[in-house]
CSV table of C-alpha atoms in Angstrom, one decimal:
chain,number,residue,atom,x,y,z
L,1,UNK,CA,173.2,-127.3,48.3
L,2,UNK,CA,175.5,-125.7,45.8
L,3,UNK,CA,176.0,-122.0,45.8
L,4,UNK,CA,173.8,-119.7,43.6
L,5,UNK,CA,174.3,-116.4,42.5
L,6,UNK,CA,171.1,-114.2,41.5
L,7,UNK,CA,171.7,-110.0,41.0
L,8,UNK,CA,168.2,-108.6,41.9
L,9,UNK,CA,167.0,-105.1,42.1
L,10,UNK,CA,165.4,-103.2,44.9
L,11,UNK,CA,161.7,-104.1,44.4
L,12,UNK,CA,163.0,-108.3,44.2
L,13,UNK,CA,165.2,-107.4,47.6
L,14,UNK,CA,162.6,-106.6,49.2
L,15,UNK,CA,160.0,-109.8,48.0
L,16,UNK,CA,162.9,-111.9,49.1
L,17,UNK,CA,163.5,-110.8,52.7
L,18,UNK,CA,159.6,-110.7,53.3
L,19,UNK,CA,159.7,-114.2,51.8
L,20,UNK,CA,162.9,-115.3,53.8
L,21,UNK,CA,163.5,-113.9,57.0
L,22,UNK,CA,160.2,-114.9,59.2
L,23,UNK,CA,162.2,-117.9,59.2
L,24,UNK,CA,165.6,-117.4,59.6
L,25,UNK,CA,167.8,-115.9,62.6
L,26,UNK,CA,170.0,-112.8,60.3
L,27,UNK,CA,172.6,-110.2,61.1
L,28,UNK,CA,171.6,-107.3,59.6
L,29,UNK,CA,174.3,-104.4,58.7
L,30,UNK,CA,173.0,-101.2,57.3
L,31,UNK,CA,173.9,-97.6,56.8
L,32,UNK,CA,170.3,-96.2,56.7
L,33,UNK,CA,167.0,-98.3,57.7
L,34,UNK,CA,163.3,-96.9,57.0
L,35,UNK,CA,160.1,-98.1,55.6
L,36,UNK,CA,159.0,-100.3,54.2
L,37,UNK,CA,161.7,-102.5,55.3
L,38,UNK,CA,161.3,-101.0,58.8
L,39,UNK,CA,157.5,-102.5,58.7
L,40,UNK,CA,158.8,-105.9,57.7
L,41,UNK,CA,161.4,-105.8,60.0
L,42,UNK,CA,158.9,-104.9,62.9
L,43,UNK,CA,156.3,-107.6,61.6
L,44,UNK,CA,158.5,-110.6,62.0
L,45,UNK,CA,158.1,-113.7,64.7
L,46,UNK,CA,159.2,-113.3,67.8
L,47,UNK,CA,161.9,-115.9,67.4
L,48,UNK,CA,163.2,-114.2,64.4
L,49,UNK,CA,163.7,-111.5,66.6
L,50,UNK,CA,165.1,-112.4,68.9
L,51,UNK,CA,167.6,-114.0,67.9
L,52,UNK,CA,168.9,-111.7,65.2
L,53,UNK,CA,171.1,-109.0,65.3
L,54,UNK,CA,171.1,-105.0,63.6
L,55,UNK,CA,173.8,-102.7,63.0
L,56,UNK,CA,173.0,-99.1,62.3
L,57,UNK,CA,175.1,-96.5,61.6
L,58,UNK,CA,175.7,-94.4,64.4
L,59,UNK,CA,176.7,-91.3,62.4
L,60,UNK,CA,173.3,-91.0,60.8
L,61,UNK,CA,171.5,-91.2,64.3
L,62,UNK,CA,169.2,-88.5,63.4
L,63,UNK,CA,168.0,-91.0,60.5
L,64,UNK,CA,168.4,-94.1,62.6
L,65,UNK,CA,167.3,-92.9,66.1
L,66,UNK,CA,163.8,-94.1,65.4
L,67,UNK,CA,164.4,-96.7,63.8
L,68,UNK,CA,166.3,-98.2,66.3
L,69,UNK,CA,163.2,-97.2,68.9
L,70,UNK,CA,160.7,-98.8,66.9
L,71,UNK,CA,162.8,-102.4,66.0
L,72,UNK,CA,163.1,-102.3,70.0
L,73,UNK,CA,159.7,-101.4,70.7
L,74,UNK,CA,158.4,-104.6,68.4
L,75,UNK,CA,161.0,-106.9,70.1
L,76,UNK,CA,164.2,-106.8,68.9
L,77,UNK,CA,166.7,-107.7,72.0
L,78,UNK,CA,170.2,-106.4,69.6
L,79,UNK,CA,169.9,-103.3,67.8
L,80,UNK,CA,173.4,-101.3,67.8
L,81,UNK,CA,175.4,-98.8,66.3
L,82,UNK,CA,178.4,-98.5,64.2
L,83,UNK,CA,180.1,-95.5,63.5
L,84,UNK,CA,180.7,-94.8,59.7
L,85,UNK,CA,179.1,-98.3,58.8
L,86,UNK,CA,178.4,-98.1,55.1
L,87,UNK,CA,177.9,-101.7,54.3
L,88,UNK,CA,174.7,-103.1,53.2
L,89,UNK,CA,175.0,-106.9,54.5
L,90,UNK,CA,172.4,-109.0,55.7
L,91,UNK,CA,173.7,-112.6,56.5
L,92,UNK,CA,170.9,-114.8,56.5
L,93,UNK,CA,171.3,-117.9,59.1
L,94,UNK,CA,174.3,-118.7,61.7
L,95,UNK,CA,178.0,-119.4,60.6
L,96,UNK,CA,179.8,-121.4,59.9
L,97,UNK,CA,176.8,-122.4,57.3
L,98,UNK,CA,174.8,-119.1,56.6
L,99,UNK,CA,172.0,-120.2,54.1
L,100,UNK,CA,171.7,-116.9,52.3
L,101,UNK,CA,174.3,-113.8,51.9
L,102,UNK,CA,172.8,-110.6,50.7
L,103,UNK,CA,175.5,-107.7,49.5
L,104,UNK,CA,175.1,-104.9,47.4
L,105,UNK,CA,174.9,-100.8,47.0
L,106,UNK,CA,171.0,-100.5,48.4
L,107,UNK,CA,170.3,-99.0,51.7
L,108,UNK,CA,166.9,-100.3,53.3
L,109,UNK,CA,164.5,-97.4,52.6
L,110,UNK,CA,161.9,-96.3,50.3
L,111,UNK,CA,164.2,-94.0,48.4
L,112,UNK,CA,166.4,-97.7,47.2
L,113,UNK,CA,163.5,-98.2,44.9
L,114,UNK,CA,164.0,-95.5,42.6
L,115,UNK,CA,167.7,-95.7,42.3
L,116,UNK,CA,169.9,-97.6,40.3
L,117,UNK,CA,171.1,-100.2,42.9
L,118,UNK,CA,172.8,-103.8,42.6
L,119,UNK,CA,172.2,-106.7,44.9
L,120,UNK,CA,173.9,-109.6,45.3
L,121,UNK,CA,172.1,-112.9,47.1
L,122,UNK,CA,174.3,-116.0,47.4
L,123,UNK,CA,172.5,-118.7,48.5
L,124,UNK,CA,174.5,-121.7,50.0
L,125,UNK,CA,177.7,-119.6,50.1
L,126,UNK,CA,180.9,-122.0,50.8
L,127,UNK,CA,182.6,-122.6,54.1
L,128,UNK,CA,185.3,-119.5,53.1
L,129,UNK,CA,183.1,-117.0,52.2
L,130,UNK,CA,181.0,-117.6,55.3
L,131,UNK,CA,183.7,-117.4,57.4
L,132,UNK,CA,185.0,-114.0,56.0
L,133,UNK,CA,181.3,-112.5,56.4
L,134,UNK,CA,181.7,-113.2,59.7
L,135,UNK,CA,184.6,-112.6,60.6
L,136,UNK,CA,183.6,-109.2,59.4
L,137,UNK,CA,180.1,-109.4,61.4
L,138,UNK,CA,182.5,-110.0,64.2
L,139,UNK,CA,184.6,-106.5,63.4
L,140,UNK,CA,181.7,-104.8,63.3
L,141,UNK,CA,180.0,-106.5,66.7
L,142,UNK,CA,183.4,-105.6,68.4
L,143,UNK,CA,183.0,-101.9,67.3
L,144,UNK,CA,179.3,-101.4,68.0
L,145,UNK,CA,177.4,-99.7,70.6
L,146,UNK,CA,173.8,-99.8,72.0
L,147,UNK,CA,171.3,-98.3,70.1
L,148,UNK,CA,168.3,-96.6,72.0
């Protein structure tokens, strides 16, 4: 695969991760996390599950608290907290070879499709920008804590 480059807006975000991640292990990385991409979230296989991880913001608990509850609740095994995380990352697949890289400005909630937000989804990302997401993923693993 050669790496692709498409900027989407908050409405195609959303199509795309409903489309993509049933089928895909992911690290997500968020700041804030409500519906509807709590529902999707919650609505996923088992495996996909499982063997993904989220990263919440631990300074906006009172936001996040039931998120966290509820990804638990539906089966997630890793749901964790970072204080002062304001990224906006999911990576999409296991390093070295993530399939799919998501960046941009849009927190996960409702409120992301009324704003003026910018999203980035590489698909096939090289070998060197796969290895700096997660080496970041790593910084970010190494500073978390356990959600409720």
């Amino acid at each position: 695969l050669r790496t692709r480059v498409e900027m989407v807006d908050p409405q195609r975000l959303f199509s795309f991760l409903e489309r993509t991640l049933p089928f895909y292990s992911f690290d997500l990385l968020v700041h804030v996390l409500t519906d509807p991409y709590l529902s999707l979230l919650e609505s996923l296989p088992a495996a996909a599950k499982e063997a993904s991880r989220v990263f919440l913001d631990g300074e906006k608990r009172a936001l996040n608290d039931a998120a966290a509850r509820r990804l638990r609740r539906s089966g997630f095994r890793s749901v964790s907290y970072v204080d002062g995380l304001h990224a906006k990352l999911v990576a999409i697949g296991r390093p070295p070879e993530y399939r799919y890289i998501v960046v941009g400005s849009s927190n996960l909630t409702q409120r992301s499709f009324d704003n003026y937000e910018v999203v980035l989804v590489i698909e096939a990302p090289d070998a060197e920008l796969s290895r700096d997401v997660a080496e970041f993923v790593a910084a970010v693993e190494r500073a978390s804590y356990p959600a409720p």
